[in-house]
Amino acid sequence: MEHTLTRIKDHADLTVAELRTLVDPLRLPRHMAIIMDGNGRWAAKKGLPRIAGHKRGMEVVHEVVTACAKLGVPALTLYAFSTENWKRPAPEVSFLMSLLTLYLRQELSLMKRENIRFSTIGLVEDLPSEARAWIDKAKAETASNAGMVLDLALSYGGRREIIEAAKKIAADMKSGKIEPSALDERTFSGYLDTREMPELDLVIRTSGEQRVSNFLLWQMAYAELYFTEALWPDFTERDLLIAILDYQGRQRRFGKTSEQLGS
Ligand code: IPE
Ligand code: IPE
Ligand code: MG
C-alpha cells in the first residue's frame, strides 16, 4: 500500500506526456474495463441536476477512449448501464438512453478515425429502438476495423450473463451438441457475451466505491482491481495512465509463489 502511494506521489510531478512514455507498450492490459461511477455525486457537488454529471461523463468517455486507442489497449469495456440501473427514476433512465444515442452519433467518426471496432455486451434488445439502430449502425460500420475493440456494457448484469450462458449450455446438452463431460472453463467462456474478448486484465472503478456491482463477474476471476476516489466526470487521461502504471507495477501470481515466478 505504502509502495503504491509512493509511486502515485512520484507520478504527481510528471506531465501527461511523461507518464505516457513510462507506460510499457508490451505489457498493456489486454482487456481493460471501467466502472464509470460518480456522475450523480459530481453534479450534486456543483449544485447541478444528476443529468449534468452524465453529460460531462460522456465527454470523459471520449477522452478515455481516445487515450486507450492511442496507447494500443486491445480491448476496453465500459460499464454504461447495468440491469439494476433500470430501477432509477424514469426521467434519468430516458436521459441516459438519449445520451447513448447522442454518444454513438458523435463518436462514430472517432471510431472510424482510430480504427476502433464497436461492440456491446448485455441485453441490447432492452434498449429503445433509436439507440438500438445506432448500435447496429456503429457495429456494421466498424466491423472490419482491426484496432481497439470498444465494448459498451448496456443493460448488462454479470449474473444474468451467467444464467443466460447456463441456459444455452443446457439446451445444447439436451440436443446433444455438447457432452456434459466436455464442459470446461474455456467452453463456458464461449457462451458468455465476452466470448470474443481477450482475458480481462484490469478493472478500474471511479468514485471511491469498492464493489463490483454485478460487472463481469466470471471474467474478473484474476483481473487486477484499481479503485480511485476520482468521480467519473473528473477522471482524466492522467488518472488513466496512473492506473495503467499501477497495474504494470503489480506482480500477478495466479496462485503461485513469487519464487516460482522468478524473474
Ligand atoms: C455512473 O454514475 C453512471 C451510471 C450508473 C449510469 P452514477 O449515476 O451512478 O453517479 P453516482 O454514483 O450516483 O454519483
Ligand atoms: C455501476 O454503478 C453501474 C455503472 C457504472 C453503469 P452504480 O452506481 O449503478 O452502482 P451501485 O449502485 O453503486 O452499486
Ligand atoms: Mg453510482
PDB file of N, CA and C in Angstrom, residues 182-218:
ATOM      1  N   ALA A 182     -17.702 -32.599 -21.449  1.00  0.00           N
ATOM      2  CA  ALA A 182     -16.833 -31.728 -22.257  1.00  0.00           C
ATOM      3  C   ALA A 182     -16.875 -30.276 -21.779  1.00  0.00           C
ATOM      4  N   LEU A 183     -17.767 -29.987 -20.826  1.00  0.00           N
ATOM      5  CA  LEU A 183     -17.891 -28.588 -20.374  1.00  0.00           C
ATOM      6  C   LEU A 183     -16.723 -28.213 -19.465  1.00  0.00           C
ATOM      7  N   ASP A 184     -15.932 -27.271 -19.920  1.00  0.00           N
ATOM      8  CA  ASP A 184     -14.825 -26.771 -19.097  1.00  0.00           C
ATOM      9  C   ASP A 184     -14.854 -25.237 -19.122  1.00  0.00           C
ATOM     10  N   GLU A 185     -13.901 -24.600 -18.480  1.00  0.00           N
ATOM     11  CA  GLU A 185     -13.921 -23.136 -18.379  1.00  0.00           C
ATOM     12  C   GLU A 185     -13.902 -22.466 -19.748  1.00  0.00           C
ATOM     13  N   ARG A 186     -13.107 -23.049 -20.623  1.00  0.00           N
ATOM     14  CA  ARG A 186     -12.989 -22.482 -21.974  1.00  0.00           C
ATOM     15  C   ARG A 186     -14.316 -22.543 -22.728  1.00  0.00           C
ATOM     16  N   THR A 187     -14.956 -23.705 -22.646  1.00  0.00           N
ATOM     17  CA  THR A 187     -16.243 -23.867 -23.331  1.00  0.00           C
ATOM     18  C   THR A 187     -17.271 -22.917 -22.719  1.00  0.00           C
ATOM     19  N   PHE A 188     -17.295 -22.860 -21.382  1.00  0.00           N
ATOM     20  CA  PHE A 188     -18.252 -21.988 -20.704  1.00  0.00           C
ATOM     21  C   PHE A 188     -18.051 -20.534 -21.137  1.00  0.00           C
ATOM     22  N   SER A 189     -16.788 -20.099 -21.165  1.00  0.00           N
ATOM     23  CA  SER A 189     -16.488 -18.712 -21.572  1.00  0.00           C
ATOM     24  C   SER A 189     -17.038 -18.409 -22.962  1.00  0.00           C
ATOM     25  N   GLY A 190     -17.069 -19.428 -23.792  1.00  0.00           N
ATOM     26  CA  GLY A 190     -17.562 -19.279 -25.166  1.00  0.00           C
ATOM     27  C   GLY A 190     -19.055 -19.006 -25.243  1.00  0.00           C
ATOM     28  N   TYR A 191     -19.749 -19.177 -24.133  1.00  0.00           N
ATOM     29  CA  TYR A 191     -21.185 -18.891 -24.104  1.00  0.00           C
ATOM     30  C   TYR A 191     -21.480 -17.522 -23.505  1.00  0.00           C
ATOM     31  N   LEU A 192     -20.445 -16.824 -23.060  1.00  0.00           N
ATOM     32  CA  LEU A 192     -20.654 -15.503 -22.448  1.00  0.00           C
ATOM     33  C   LEU A 192     -20.632 -14.410 -23.520  1.00  0.00           C
ATOM     34  N   ASP A 193     -21.172 -13.240 -23.162  1.00  0.00           N
ATOM     35  CA  ASP A 193     -21.202 -12.118 -24.116  1.00  0.00           C
ATOM     36  C   ASP A 193     -19.792 -11.702 -24.533  1.00  0.00           C
ATOM     37  N   THR A 194     -18.831 -11.970 -23.676  1.00  0.00           N
ATOM     38  CA  THR A 194     -17.447 -11.540 -23.920  1.00  0.00           C
ATOM     39  C   THR A 194     -16.649 -12.587 -24.692  1.00  0.00           C
ATOM     40  N   ARG A 195     -17.352 -13.544 -25.318  1.00  0.00           N
ATOM     41  CA  ARG A 195     -16.646 -14.698 -25.918  1.00  0.00           C
ATOM     42  C   ARG A 195     -15.521 -14.298 -26.862  1.00  0.00           C
ATOM     43  N   GLU A 196     -15.646 -13.117 -27.488  1.00  0.00           N
ATOM     44  CA  GLU A 196     -14.597 -12.737 -28.447  1.00  0.00           C
ATOM     45  C   GLU A 196     -13.568 -11.776 -27.862  1.00  0.00           C
ATOM     46  N   MET A 197     -13.710 -11.497 -26.572  1.00  0.00           N
ATOM     47  CA  MET A 197     -12.798 -10.533 -25.964  1.00  0.00           C
ATOM     48  C   MET A 197     -11.587 -11.245 -25.364  1.00  0.00           C
ATOM     49  N   PRO A 198     -10.439 -10.535 -25.310  1.00  0.00           N
ATOM     50  CA  PRO A 198      -9.281 -11.131 -24.633  1.00  0.00           C
ATOM     51  C   PRO A 198      -9.539 -11.246 -23.127  1.00  0.00           C
ATOM     52  N   GLU A 199      -8.650 -11.932 -22.442  1.00  0.00           N
ATOM     53  CA  GLU A 199      -8.740 -12.104 -20.985  1.00  0.00           C
ATOM     54  C   GLU A 199      -8.784 -10.731 -20.300  1.00  0.00           C
ATOM     55  N   LEU A 200      -9.667 -10.597 -19.298  1.00  0.00           N
ATOM     56  CA  LEU A 200      -9.777  -9.321 -18.572  1.00  0.00           C
ATOM     57  C   LEU A 200      -8.582  -9.166 -17.627  1.00  0.00           C
ATOM     58  N   ASP A 201      -7.818  -8.093 -17.817  1.00  0.00           N
ATOM     59  CA  ASP A 201      -6.613  -7.889 -17.010  1.00  0.00           C
ATOM     60  C   ASP A 201      -6.768  -6.813 -15.942  1.00  0.00           C
ATOM     61  N   LEU A 202      -7.514  -5.771 -16.244  1.00  0.00           N
ATOM     62  CA  LEU A 202      -7.580  -4.633 -15.309  1.00  0.00           C
ATOM     63  C   LEU A 202      -8.987  -4.060 -15.258  1.00  0.00           C
ATOM     64  N   VAL A 203      -9.480  -3.871 -14.035  1.00  0.00           N
ATOM     65  CA  VAL A 203     -10.778  -3.222 -13.837  1.00  0.00           C
ATOM     66  C   VAL A 203     -10.557  -1.970 -12.994  1.00  0.00           C
ATOM     67  N   ILE A 204     -11.026  -0.851 -13.505  1.00  0.00           N
ATOM     68  CA  ILE A 204     -10.925   0.421 -12.776  1.00  0.00           C
ATOM     69  C   ILE A 204     -12.328   0.803 -12.320  1.00  0.00           C
ATOM     70  N   ARG A 205     -12.457   1.224 -11.056  1.00  0.00           N
ATOM     71  CA  ARG A 205     -13.731   1.810 -10.633  1.00  0.00           C
ATOM     72  C   ARG A 205     -13.468   3.193 -10.050  1.00  0.00           C
ATOM     73  N   THR A 206     -14.203   4.155 -10.527  1.00  0.00           N
ATOM     74  CA  THR A 206     -14.055   5.517 -10.014  1.00  0.00           C
ATOM     75  C   THR A 206     -15.051   5.747  -8.876  1.00  0.00           C
ATOM     76  N   SER A 207     -14.914   6.868  -8.227  1.00  0.00           N
ATOM     77  CA  SER A 207     -15.838   7.417  -7.217  1.00  0.00           C
ATOM     78  C   SER A 207     -15.658   6.854  -5.816  1.00  0.00           C
ATOM     79  N   GLY A 208     -14.612   6.070  -5.601  1.00  0.00           N
ATOM     80  CA  GLY A 208     -14.303   5.609  -4.243  1.00  0.00           C
ATOM     81  C   GLY A 208     -15.068   4.378  -3.793  1.00  0.00           C
ATOM     82  N   GLU A 209     -16.071   3.949  -4.541  1.00  0.00           N
ATOM     83  CA  GLU A 209     -16.805   2.735  -4.140  1.00  0.00           C
ATOM     84  C   GLU A 209     -15.927   1.518  -4.421  1.00  0.00           C
ATOM     85  N   GLN A 210     -15.916   0.595  -3.453  1.00  0.00           N
ATOM     86  CA  GLN A 210     -15.103  -0.604  -3.654  1.00  0.00           C
ATOM     87  C   GLN A 210     -16.018  -1.808  -3.752  1.00  0.00           C
ATOM     88  N   ARG A 211     -16.767  -1.860  -4.834  1.00  0.00           N
ATOM     89  CA  ARG A 211     -17.610  -3.028  -5.109  1.00  0.00           C
ATOM     90  C   ARG A 211     -17.675  -3.223  -6.609  1.00  0.00           C
ATOM     91  N   VAL A 212     -18.169  -4.424  -7.005  1.00  0.00           N
ATOM     92  CA  VAL A 212     -18.145  -4.729  -8.437  1.00  0.00           C
ATOM     93  C   VAL A 212     -19.515  -4.548  -9.096  1.00  0.00           C
ATOM     94  N   SER A 213     -20.570  -4.369  -8.287  1.00  0.00           N
ATOM     95  CA  SER A 213     -21.896  -4.033  -8.823  1.00  0.00           C
ATOM     96  C   SER A 213     -22.307  -4.882 -10.037  1.00  0.00           C
ATOM     97  N   ASN A 214     -22.124  -6.192  -9.914  1.00  0.00           N
ATOM     98  CA  ASN A 214     -22.637  -7.120 -10.936  1.00  0.00           C
ATOM     99  C   ASN A 214     -21.940  -6.979 -12.300  1.00  0.00           C
ATOM    100  N   PHE A 215     -20.703  -6.534 -12.292  1.00  0.00           N
ATOM    101  CA  PHE A 215     -19.961  -6.326 -13.550  1.00  0.00           C
ATOM    102  C   PHE A 215     -19.013  -7.497 -13.800  1.00  0.00           C
ATOM    103  N   LEU A 216     -19.020  -8.055 -14.968  1.00  0.00           N
ATOM    104  CA  LEU A 216     -18.037  -9.043 -15.443  1.00  0.00           C
ATOM    105  C   LEU A 216     -17.606 -10.041 -14.357  1.00  0.00           C
ATOM    106  N   LEU A 217     -18.583 -10.653 -13.706  1.00  0.00           N
ATOM    107  CA  LEU A 217     -18.285 -11.493 -12.534  1.00  0.00           C
ATOM    108  C   LEU A 217     -17.378 -12.679 -12.876  1.00  0.00           C
ATOM    109  N   TRP A 218     -17.693 -13.360 -13.937  1.00  0.00           N
ATOM    110  CA  TRP A 218     -16.886 -14.521 -14.345  1.00  0.00           C
ATOM    111  C   TRP A 218     -15.503 -14.056 -14.810  1.00  0.00           C
TER     112      TRP A 218
END
